[in-house]
Amino acid sequence: MVLARGRTARSAAAVLAVAALALTGCGGDDSFELQDWHAPGQNASVGPVLIRYAHVAEPKGEPWQPGDDVPAYVWLMNEGDETDRLVSASSPNAESVSVVNADGKPLPHGVELPPDKLRQLEPTNDHLLLRDVREVVRGGDFMEITLNFEKAGSVTFNIQSQVPVYDSSPSPSG
């Protein structure tokens, strides 16, 4: 009888240990869930193209206003065997969406996505620019965006405006 209780206790301990590893994210990549990671942005995919951390730039000081050109950032990973290309984007919340370089100049041929290479469309690189937004965009607001790829096709999803992180230091007293 004691032997049975000992085995039961060891089995229960083993089950608890495996559960604890799964809950903490340890023990292998299979337990990792992107939604558990608090990086800004939305995730999507179309064909072999993974879309990660898609978000509208944080408004500075006040919300983005109608008529503003608003940057959007995204990481793209082509897990396919052939080079693909982000050729265009659109949003009902903006007059147009351009693929631009770091200086804001349009890239008429889009952005090339070689196989197994991460492309980070970020502020100091190529990125998206929502031109002439149609309504006020506050931090935390969502808007629809469609990304069009040469081979993978199109995907539409909601993209969030990054919640502002303001300086929390005390104001100087005058």
JSON list of C-alpha atoms in Angstrom, two decimals:
[
{"chain": "A", "resi": 1, "resn": "MET", "atom": "CA", "xyz": [0.00, 0.00, 0.00]},
{"chain": "A", "resi": 2, "resn": "VAL", "atom": "CA", "xyz": [2.84, 2.42, 0.83]},
{"chain": "A", "resi": 3, "resn": "LEU", "atom": "CA", "xyz": [4.50, 1.59, -2.50]},
{"chain": "A", "resi": 4, "resn": "ALA", "atom": "CA", "xyz": [1.32, 2.49, -4.40]},
{"chain": "A", "resi": 5, "resn": "ARG", "atom": "CA", "xyz": [1.06, 5.80, -2.55]},
{"chain": "A", "resi": 6, "resn": "GLY", "atom": "CA", "xyz": [4.73, 6.54, -3.32]},
{"chain": "A", "resi": 7, "resn": "ARG", "atom": "CA", "xyz": [4.22, 5.90, -7.04]},
{"chain": "A", "resi": 8, "resn": "THR", "atom": "CA", "xyz": [1.07, 8.01, -7.05]},
{"chain": "A", "resi": 9, "resn": "ALA", "atom": "CA", "xyz": [2.90, 10.85, -5.30]},
{"chain": "A", "resi": 10, "resn": "ARG", "atom": "CA", "xyz": [5.82, 10.63, -7.77]},
{"chain": "A", "resi": 11, "resn": "SER", "atom": "CA", "xyz": [3.41, 10.54, -10.72]},
{"chain": "A", "resi": 12, "resn": "ALA", "atom": "CA", "xyz": [1.50, 13.54, -9.37]},
{"chain": "A", "resi": 13, "resn": "ALA", "atom": "CA", "xyz": [4.77, 15.42, -8.82]},
{"chain": "A", "resi": 14, "resn": "ALA", "atom": "CA", "xyz": [5.88, 14.65, -12.40]},
{"chain": "A", "resi": 15, "resn": "VAL", "atom": "CA", "xyz": [2.56, 15.89, -13.81]},
{"chain": "A", "resi": 16, "resn": "LEU", "atom": "CA", "xyz": [2.81, 19.07, -11.73]},
{"chain": "A", "resi": 17, "resn": "ALA", "atom": "CA", "xyz": [6.40, 19.66, -12.89]},
{"chain": "A", "resi": 18, "resn": "VAL", "atom": "CA", "xyz": [5.43, 19.29, -16.56]},
{"chain": "A", "resi": 19, "resn": "ALA", "atom": "CA", "xyz": [2.44, 21.60, -16.04]},
{"chain": "A", "resi": 20, "resn": "ALA", "atom": "CA", "xyz": [4.65, 24.18, -14.32]},
{"chain": "A", "resi": 21, "resn": "LEU", "atom": "CA", "xyz": [7.15, 24.09, -17.20]},
{"chain": "A", "resi": 22, "resn": "ALA", "atom": "CA", "xyz": [4.35, 24.54, -19.71]},
{"chain": "A", "resi": 23, "resn": "LEU", "atom": "CA", "xyz": [2.82, 27.43, -17.80]},
{"chain": "A", "resi": 24, "resn": "THR", "atom": "CA", "xyz": [6.13, 29.27, -17.38]},
{"chain": "A", "resi": 25, "resn": "GLY", "atom": "CA", "xyz": [7.16, 28.83, -20.99]},
{"chain": "A", "resi": 26, "resn": "CYS", "atom": "CA", "xyz": [10.16, 26.65, -20.09]},
{"chain": "A", "resi": 27, "resn": "GLY", "atom": "CA", "xyz": [10.78, 23.24, -21.52]},
{"chain": "A", "resi": 28, "resn": "GLY", "atom": "CA", "xyz": [10.70, 23.99, -25.24]},
{"chain": "A", "resi": 29, "resn": "ASP", "atom": "CA", "xyz": [9.37, 26.28, -27.94]},
{"chain": "A", "resi": 30, "resn": "ASP", "atom": "CA", "xyz": [6.10, 24.33, -28.25]},
{"chain": "A", "resi": 31, "resn": "SER", "atom": "CA", "xyz": [4.69, 26.03, -25.15]},
{"chain": "A", "resi": 32, "resn": "PHE", "atom": "CA", "xyz": [5.53, 29.59, -26.29]},
{"chain": "A", "resi": 33, "resn": "GLU", "atom": "CA", "xyz": [2.51, 31.62, -27.37]},
{"chain": "A", "resi": 34, "resn": "LEU", "atom": "CA", "xyz": [3.02, 35.01, -29.03]},
{"chain": "A", "resi": 35, "resn": "GLN", "atom": "CA", "xyz": [-0.10, 36.41, -27.38]},
{"chain": "A", "resi": 36, "resn": "ASP", "atom": "CA", "xyz": [1.58, 35.81, -24.00]},
{"chain": "A", "resi": 37, "resn": "TRP", "atom": "CA", "xyz": [4.44, 38.12, -24.97]},
{"chain": "A", "resi": 38, "resn": "HIS", "atom": "CA", "xyz": [3.62, 41.78, -24.42]},
{"chain": "A", "resi": 39, "resn": "ALA", "atom": "CA", "xyz": [5.30, 43.21, -27.52]},
{"chain": "A", "resi": 40, "resn": "PRO", "atom": "CA", "xyz": [3.22, 45.88, -29.26]},
{"chain": "A", "resi": 41, "resn": "GLY", "atom": "CA", "xyz": [1.23, 44.97, -32.29]},
{"chain": "A", "resi": 42, "resn": "GLN", "atom": "CA", "xyz": [-0.93, 42.45, -34.06]},
{"chain": "A", "resi": 43, "resn": "ASN", "atom": "CA", "xyz": [0.07, 39.21, -35.73]},
{"chain": "A", "resi": 44, "resn": "ALA", "atom": "CA", "xyz": [-1.27, 37.61, -38.91]},
{"chain": "A", "resi": 45, "resn": "SER", "atom": "CA", "xyz": [-0.11, 35.43, -41.78]},
{"chain": "A", "resi": 46, "resn": "VAL", "atom": "CA", "xyz": [-0.87, 34.81, -45.43]},
{"chain": "A", "resi": 47, "resn": "GLY", "atom": "CA", "xyz": [0.62, 31.85, -47.25]},
{"chain": "A", "resi": 48, "resn": "PRO", "atom": "CA", "xyz": [4.20, 31.47, -46.06]},
{"chain": "A", "resi": 49, "resn": "VAL", "atom": "CA", "xyz": [4.50, 35.11, -44.91]},
{"chain": "A", "resi": 50, "resn": "LEU", "atom": "CA", "xyz": [4.34, 35.72, -41.17]},
{"chain": "A", "resi": 51, "resn": "ILE", "atom": "CA", "xyz": [3.30, 39.21, -40.05]},
{"chain": "A", "resi": 52, "resn": "ARG", "atom": "CA", "xyz": [4.41, 40.18, -36.55]},
{"chain": "A", "resi": 53, "resn": "TYR", "atom": "CA", "xyz": [4.19, 43.24, -34.28]},
{"chain": "A", "resi": 54, "resn": "ALA", "atom": "CA", "xyz": [2.11, 45.27, -36.77]},
{"chain": "A", "resi": 55, "resn": "HIS", "atom": "CA", "xyz": [1.23, 48.57, -35.10]},
{"chain": "A", "resi": 56, "resn": "VAL", "atom": "CA", "xyz": [0.66, 52.25, -35.77]},
{"chain": "A", "resi": 57, "resn": "ALA", "atom": "CA", "xyz": [3.28, 54.54, -34.27]},
{"chain": "A", "resi": 58, "resn": "GLU", "atom": "CA", "xyz": [2.59, 55.96, -30.85]},
{"chain": "A", "resi": 59, "resn": "PRO", "atom": "CA", "xyz": [0.95, 59.39, -31.00]},
{"chain": "A", "resi": 60, "resn": "LYS", "atom": "CA", "xyz": [3.23, 62.02, -29.43]},
{"chain": "A", "resi": 61, "resn": "GLY", "atom": "CA", "xyz": [1.56, 64.34, -26.95]},
{"chain": "A", "resi": 62, "resn": "GLU", "atom": "CA", "xyz": [-1.90, 64.23, -28.52]},
{"chain": "A", "resi": 63, "resn": "PRO", "atom": "CA", "xyz": [-3.83, 61.84, -30.76]},
{"chain": "A", "resi": 64, "resn": "TRP", "atom": "CA", "xyz": [-3.15, 61.65, -34.48]},
{"chain": "A", "resi": 65, "resn": "GLN", "atom": "CA", "xyz": [-5.49, 64.11, -36.20]},
{"chain": "A", "resi": 66, "resn": "PRO", "atom": "CA", "xyz": [-7.47, 63.82, -39.46]},
{"chain": "A", "resi": 67, "resn": "GLY", "atom": "CA", "xyz": [-5.12, 64.68, -42.32]},
{"chain": "A", "resi": 68, "resn": "ASP", "atom": "CA", "xyz": [-1.99, 63.44, -40.50]},
{"chain": "A", "resi": 69, "resn": "ASP", "atom": "CA", "xyz": [0.41, 61.02, -42.17]},
{"chain": "A", "resi": 70, "resn": "VAL", "atom": "CA", "xyz": [0.85, 58.22, -39.65]},
{"chain": "A", "resi": 71, "resn": "PRO", "atom": "CA", "xyz": [3.72, 55.69, -39.70]},
{"chain": "A", "resi": 72, "resn": "ALA", "atom": "CA", "xyz": [3.03, 51.99, -39.18]},
{"chain": "A", "resi": 73, "resn": "TYR", "atom": "CA", "xyz": [5.58, 49.31, -38.42]},
{"chain": "A", "resi": 74, "resn": "VAL", "atom": "CA", "xyz": [5.65, 45.56, -38.94]},
{"chain": "A", "resi": 75, "resn": "TRP", "atom": "CA", "xyz": [8.04, 42.63, -39.07]},
{"chain": "A", "resi": 76, "resn": "LEU", "atom": "CA", "xyz": [7.71, 40.27, -42.04]},
{"chain": "A", "resi": 77, "resn": "MET", "atom": "CA", "xyz": [9.15, 36.77, -42.31]},
{"chain": "A", "resi": 78, "resn": "ASN", "atom": "CA", "xyz": [8.91, 34.78, -45.53]},
{"chain": "A", "resi": 79, "resn": "GLU", "atom": "CA", "xyz": [9.00, 31.09, -44.62]},
{"chain": "A", "resi": 80, "resn": "GLY", "atom": "CA", "xyz": [8.52, 30.05, -48.26]},
{"chain": "A", "resi": 81, "resn": "ASP", "atom": "CA", "xyz": [11.08, 28.77, -50.75]},
{"chain": "A", "resi": 82, "resn": "GLU", "atom": "CA", "xyz": [10.78, 31.73, -53.14]},
{"chain": "A", "resi": 83, "resn": "THR", "atom": "CA", "xyz": [11.32, 35.46, -52.73]},
{"chain": "A", "resi": 84, "resn": "ASP", "atom": "CA", "xyz": [8.07, 37.35, -52.25]},
{"chain": "A", "resi": 85, "resn": "ARG", "atom": "CA", "xyz": [7.37, 41.07, -52.09]},
{"chain": "A", "resi": 86, "resn": "LEU", "atom": "CA", "xyz": [5.11, 43.36, -50.08]},
{"chain": "A", "resi": 87, "resn": "VAL", "atom": "CA", "xyz": [3.76, 45.35, -53.03]},
{"chain": "A", "resi": 88, "resn": "SER", "atom": "CA", "xyz": [1.13, 47.56, -51.42]},
{"chain": "A", "resi": 89, "resn": "ALA", "atom": "CA", "xyz": [-1.17, 48.19, -48.49]},
{"chain": "A", "resi": 90, "resn": "SER", "atom": "CA", "xyz": [-4.49, 49.94, -47.91]},
{"chain": "A", "resi": 91, "resn": "SER", "atom": "CA", "xyz": [-6.79, 51.01, -45.10]},
{"chain": "A", "resi": 92, "resn": "PRO", "atom": "CA", "xyz": [-10.31, 52.43, -45.04]},
{"chain": "A", "resi": 93, "resn": "ASN", "atom": "CA", "xyz": [-9.01, 54.71, -42.26]},
{"chain": "A", "resi": 94, "resn": "ALA", "atom": "CA", "xyz": [-6.60, 56.57, -44.58]},
{"chain": "A", "resi": 95, "resn": "GLU", "atom": "CA", "xyz": [-6.67, 58.11, -48.04]},
{"chain": "A", "resi": 96, "resn": "SER", "atom": "CA", "xyz": [-3.84, 55.75, -49.00]},
{"chain": "A", "resi": 97, "resn": "VAL", "atom": "CA", "xyz": [-1.06, 53.63, -47.51]},
{"chain": "A", "resi": 98, "resn": "SER", "atom": "CA", "xyz": [2.44, 53.85, -48.97]},
{"chain": "A", "resi": 99, "resn": "VAL", "atom": "CA", "xyz": [5.45, 51.62, -48.57]},
{"chain": "A", "resi": 100, "resn": "VAL", "atom": "CA", "xyz": [8.24, 54.15, -47.91]},
{"chain": "A", "resi": 101, "resn": "ASN", "atom": "CA", "xyz": [11.92, 54.26, -47.07]},
{"chain": "A", "resi": 102, "resn": "ALA", "atom": "CA", "xyz": [13.34, 55.74, -43.85]},
{"chain": "A", "resi": 103, "resn": "ASP", "atom": "CA", "xyz": [13.10, 59.25, -45.36]},
{"chain": "A", "resi": 104, "resn": "GLY", "atom": "CA", "xyz": [9.40, 58.81, -46.22]},
{"chain": "A", "resi": 105, "resn": "LYS", "atom": "CA", "xyz": [10.00, 58.50, -49.98]},
{"chain": "A", "resi": 106, "resn": "PRO", "atom": "CA", "xyz": [7.69, 55.96, -51.70]},
{"chain": "A", "resi": 107, "resn": "LEU", "atom": "CA", "xyz": [9.11, 52.60, -52.75]},
{"chain": "A", "resi": 108, "resn": "PRO", "atom": "CA", "xyz": [7.07, 51.96, -55.93]},
{"chain": "A", "resi": 109, "resn": "HIS", "atom": "CA", "xyz": [8.16, 48.32, -56.12]},
{"chain": "A", "resi": 110, "resn": "GLY", "atom": "CA", "xyz": [7.49, 47.60, -52.46]},
{"chain": "A", "resi": 111, "resn": "VAL", "atom": "CA", "xyz": [9.76, 45.60, -50.18]},
{"chain": "A", "resi": 112, "resn": "GLU", "atom": "CA", "xyz": [11.48, 42.36, -51.17]},
{"chain": "A", "resi": 113, "resn": "LEU", "atom": "CA", "xyz": [11.07, 39.39, -48.80]},
{"chain": "A", "resi": 114, "resn": "PRO", "atom": "CA", "xyz": [13.78, 36.77, -49.42]},
{"chain": "A", "resi": 115, "resn": "PRO", "atom": "CA", "xyz": [13.16, 33.28, -48.02]},
{"chain": "A", "resi": 116, "resn": "ASP", "atom": "CA", "xyz": [14.01, 32.78, -44.34]},
{"chain": "A", "resi": 117, "resn": "LYS", "atom": "CA", "xyz": [15.00, 36.42, -43.82]},
{"chain": "A", "resi": 118, "resn": "LEU", "atom": "CA", "xyz": [13.31, 38.74, -41.34]},
{"chain": "A", "resi": 119, "resn": "ARG", "atom": "CA", "xyz": [12.41, 42.18, -42.71]},
{"chain": "A", "resi": 120, "resn": "GLN", "atom": "CA", "xyz": [11.82, 44.74, -39.97]},
{"chain": "A", "resi": 121, "resn": "LEU", "atom": "CA", "xyz": [9.79, 47.66, -41.29]},
{"chain": "A", "resi": 122, "resn": "GLU", "atom": "CA", "xyz": [10.68, 50.11, -38.52]},
{"chain": "A", "resi": 123, "resn": "PRO", "atom": "CA", "xyz": [11.20, 53.87, -38.05]},
{"chain": "A", "resi": 124, "resn": "THR", "atom": "CA", "xyz": [14.81, 53.93, -39.29]},
{"chain": "A", "resi": 125, "resn": "ASN", "atom": "CA", "xyz": [14.09, 51.52, -42.18]},
{"chain": "A", "resi": 126, "resn": "ASP", "atom": "CA", "xyz": [11.48, 51.01, -44.84]},
{"chain": "A", "resi": 127, "resn": "HIS", "atom": "CA", "xyz": [7.98, 51.11, -43.31]},
{"chain": "A", "resi": 128, "resn": "LEU", "atom": "CA", "xyz": [4.32, 51.84, -44.03]},
{"chain": "A", "resi": 129, "resn": "LEU", "atom": "CA", "xyz": [2.82, 55.33, -44.03]},
{"chain": "A", "resi": 130, "resn": "LEU", "atom": "CA", "xyz": [-0.92, 55.84, -43.67]},
{"chain": "A", "resi": 131, "resn": "ARG", "atom": "CA", "xyz": [-1.48, 59.06, -45.60]},
{"chain": "A", "resi": 132, "resn": "ASP", "atom": "CA", "xyz": [-4.20, 61.53, -44.68]},
{"chain": "A", "resi": 133, "resn": "VAL", "atom": "CA", "xyz": [-5.91, 59.55, -41.90]},
{"chain": "A", "resi": 134, "resn": "ARG", "atom": "CA", "xyz": [-9.65, 60.13, -41.93]},
{"chain": "A", "resi": 135, "resn": "GLU", "atom": "CA", "xyz": [-10.35, 60.33, -38.21]},
{"chain": "A", "resi": 136, "resn": "VAL", "atom": "CA", "xyz": [-8.69, 60.94, -34.86]},
{"chain": "A", "resi": 137, "resn": "VAL", "atom": "CA", "xyz": [-6.42, 58.02, -33.87]},
{"chain": "A", "resi": 138, "resn": "ARG", "atom": "CA", "xyz": [-5.69, 57.70, -30.16]},
{"chain": "A", "resi": 139, "resn": "GLY", "atom": "CA", "xyz": [-3.25, 55.31, -28.54]},
{"chain": "A", "resi": 140, "resn": "GLY", "atom": "CA", "xyz": [-4.99, 51.96, -28.22]},
{"chain": "A", "resi": 141, "resn": "ASP", "atom": "CA", "xyz": [-7.39, 52.52, -31.17]},
{"chain": "A", "resi": 142, "resn": "PHE", "atom": "CA", "xyz": [-7.69, 49.83, -33.83]},
{"chain": "A", "resi": 143, "resn": "MET", "atom": "CA", "xyz": [-7.99, 50.30, -37.57]},
{"chain": "A", "resi": 144, "resn": "GLU", "atom": "CA", "xyz": [-8.25, 47.90, -40.47]},
{"chain": "A", "resi": 145, "resn": "ILE", "atom": "CA", "xyz": [-5.29, 47.38, -42.79]},
{"chain": "A", "resi": 146, "resn": "THR", "atom": "CA", "xyz": [-4.72, 45.14, -45.82]},
{"chain": "A", "resi": 147, "resn": "LEU", "atom": "CA", "xyz": [-1.25, 44.01, -46.86]},
{"chain": "A", "resi": 148, "resn": "ASN", "atom": "CA", "xyz": [-0.81, 42.80, -50.45]},
{"chain": "A", "resi": 149, "resn": "PHE", "atom": "CA", "xyz": [2.00, 40.42, -51.34]},
{"chain": "A", "resi": 150, "resn": "GLU", "atom": "CA", "xyz": [3.11, 39.52, -54.86]},
{"chain": "A", "resi": 151, "resn": "LYS", "atom": "CA", "xyz": [2.90, 35.73, -54.37]},
{"chain": "A", "resi": 152, "resn": "ALA", "atom": "CA", "xyz": [1.31, 35.08, -50.97]},
{"chain": "A", "resi": 153, "resn": "GLY", "atom": "CA", "xyz": [-1.78, 37.19, -51.71]},
{"chain": "A", "resi": 154, "resn": "SER", "atom": "CA", "xyz": [-3.57, 39.61, -49.41]},
{"chain": "A", "resi": 155, "resn": "VAL", "atom": "CA", "xyz": [-4.49, 39.63, -45.74]},
{"chain": "A", "resi": 156, "resn": "THR", "atom": "CA", "xyz": [-6.74, 42.06, -43.87]},
{"chain": "A", "resi": 157, "resn": "PHE", "atom": "CA", "xyz": [-6.58, 42.46, -40.10]},
{"chain": "A", "resi": 158, "resn": "ASN", "atom": "CA", "xyz": [-6.91, 45.11, -37.40]},
{"chain": "A", "resi": 159, "resn": "ILE", "atom": "CA", "xyz": [-3.82, 47.07, -36.47]},
{"chain": "A", "resi": 160, "resn": "GLN", "atom": "CA", "xyz": [-3.58, 48.96, -33.17]},
{"chain": "A", "resi": 161, "resn": "SER", "atom": "CA", "xyz": [-2.20, 52.38, -32.48]},
{"chain": "A", "resi": 162, "resn": "GLN", "atom": "CA", "xyz": [0.51, 51.91, -29.87]},
{"chain": "A", "resi": 163, "resn": "VAL", "atom": "CA", "xyz": [-0.48, 53.20, -26.46]},
{"chain": "A", "resi": 164, "resn": "PRO", "atom": "CA", "xyz": [1.70, 56.23, -25.59]},
{"chain": "A", "resi": 165, "resn": "VAL", "atom": "CA", "xyz": [4.33, 55.85, -22.92]},
{"chain": "A", "resi": 166, "resn": "TYR", "atom": "CA", "xyz": [4.75, 59.26, -21.41]},
{"chain": "A", "resi": 167, "resn": "ASP", "atom": "CA", "xyz": [7.57, 60.43, -19.18]},
{"chain": "A", "resi": 168, "resn": "SER", "atom": "CA", "xyz": [6.51, 59.70, -15.60]},
{"chain": "A", "resi": 169, "resn": "SER", "atom": "CA", "xyz": [9.15, 61.90, -13.96]},
{"chain": "A", "resi": 170, "resn": "PRO", "atom": "CA", "xyz": [7.84, 64.62, -11.67]},
{"chain": "A", "resi": 171, "resn": "SER", "atom": "CA", "xyz": [7.16, 68.01, -13.22]},
{"chain": "A", "resi": 172, "resn": "PRO", "atom": "CA", "xyz": [9.51, 70.76, -12.13]},
{"chain": "A", "resi": 173, "resn": "SER", "atom": "CA", "xyz": [7.90, 73.12, -9.66]},
{"chain": "A", "resi": 174, "resn": "GLY", "atom": "CA", "xyz": [8.05, 76.73, -10.51]}
]
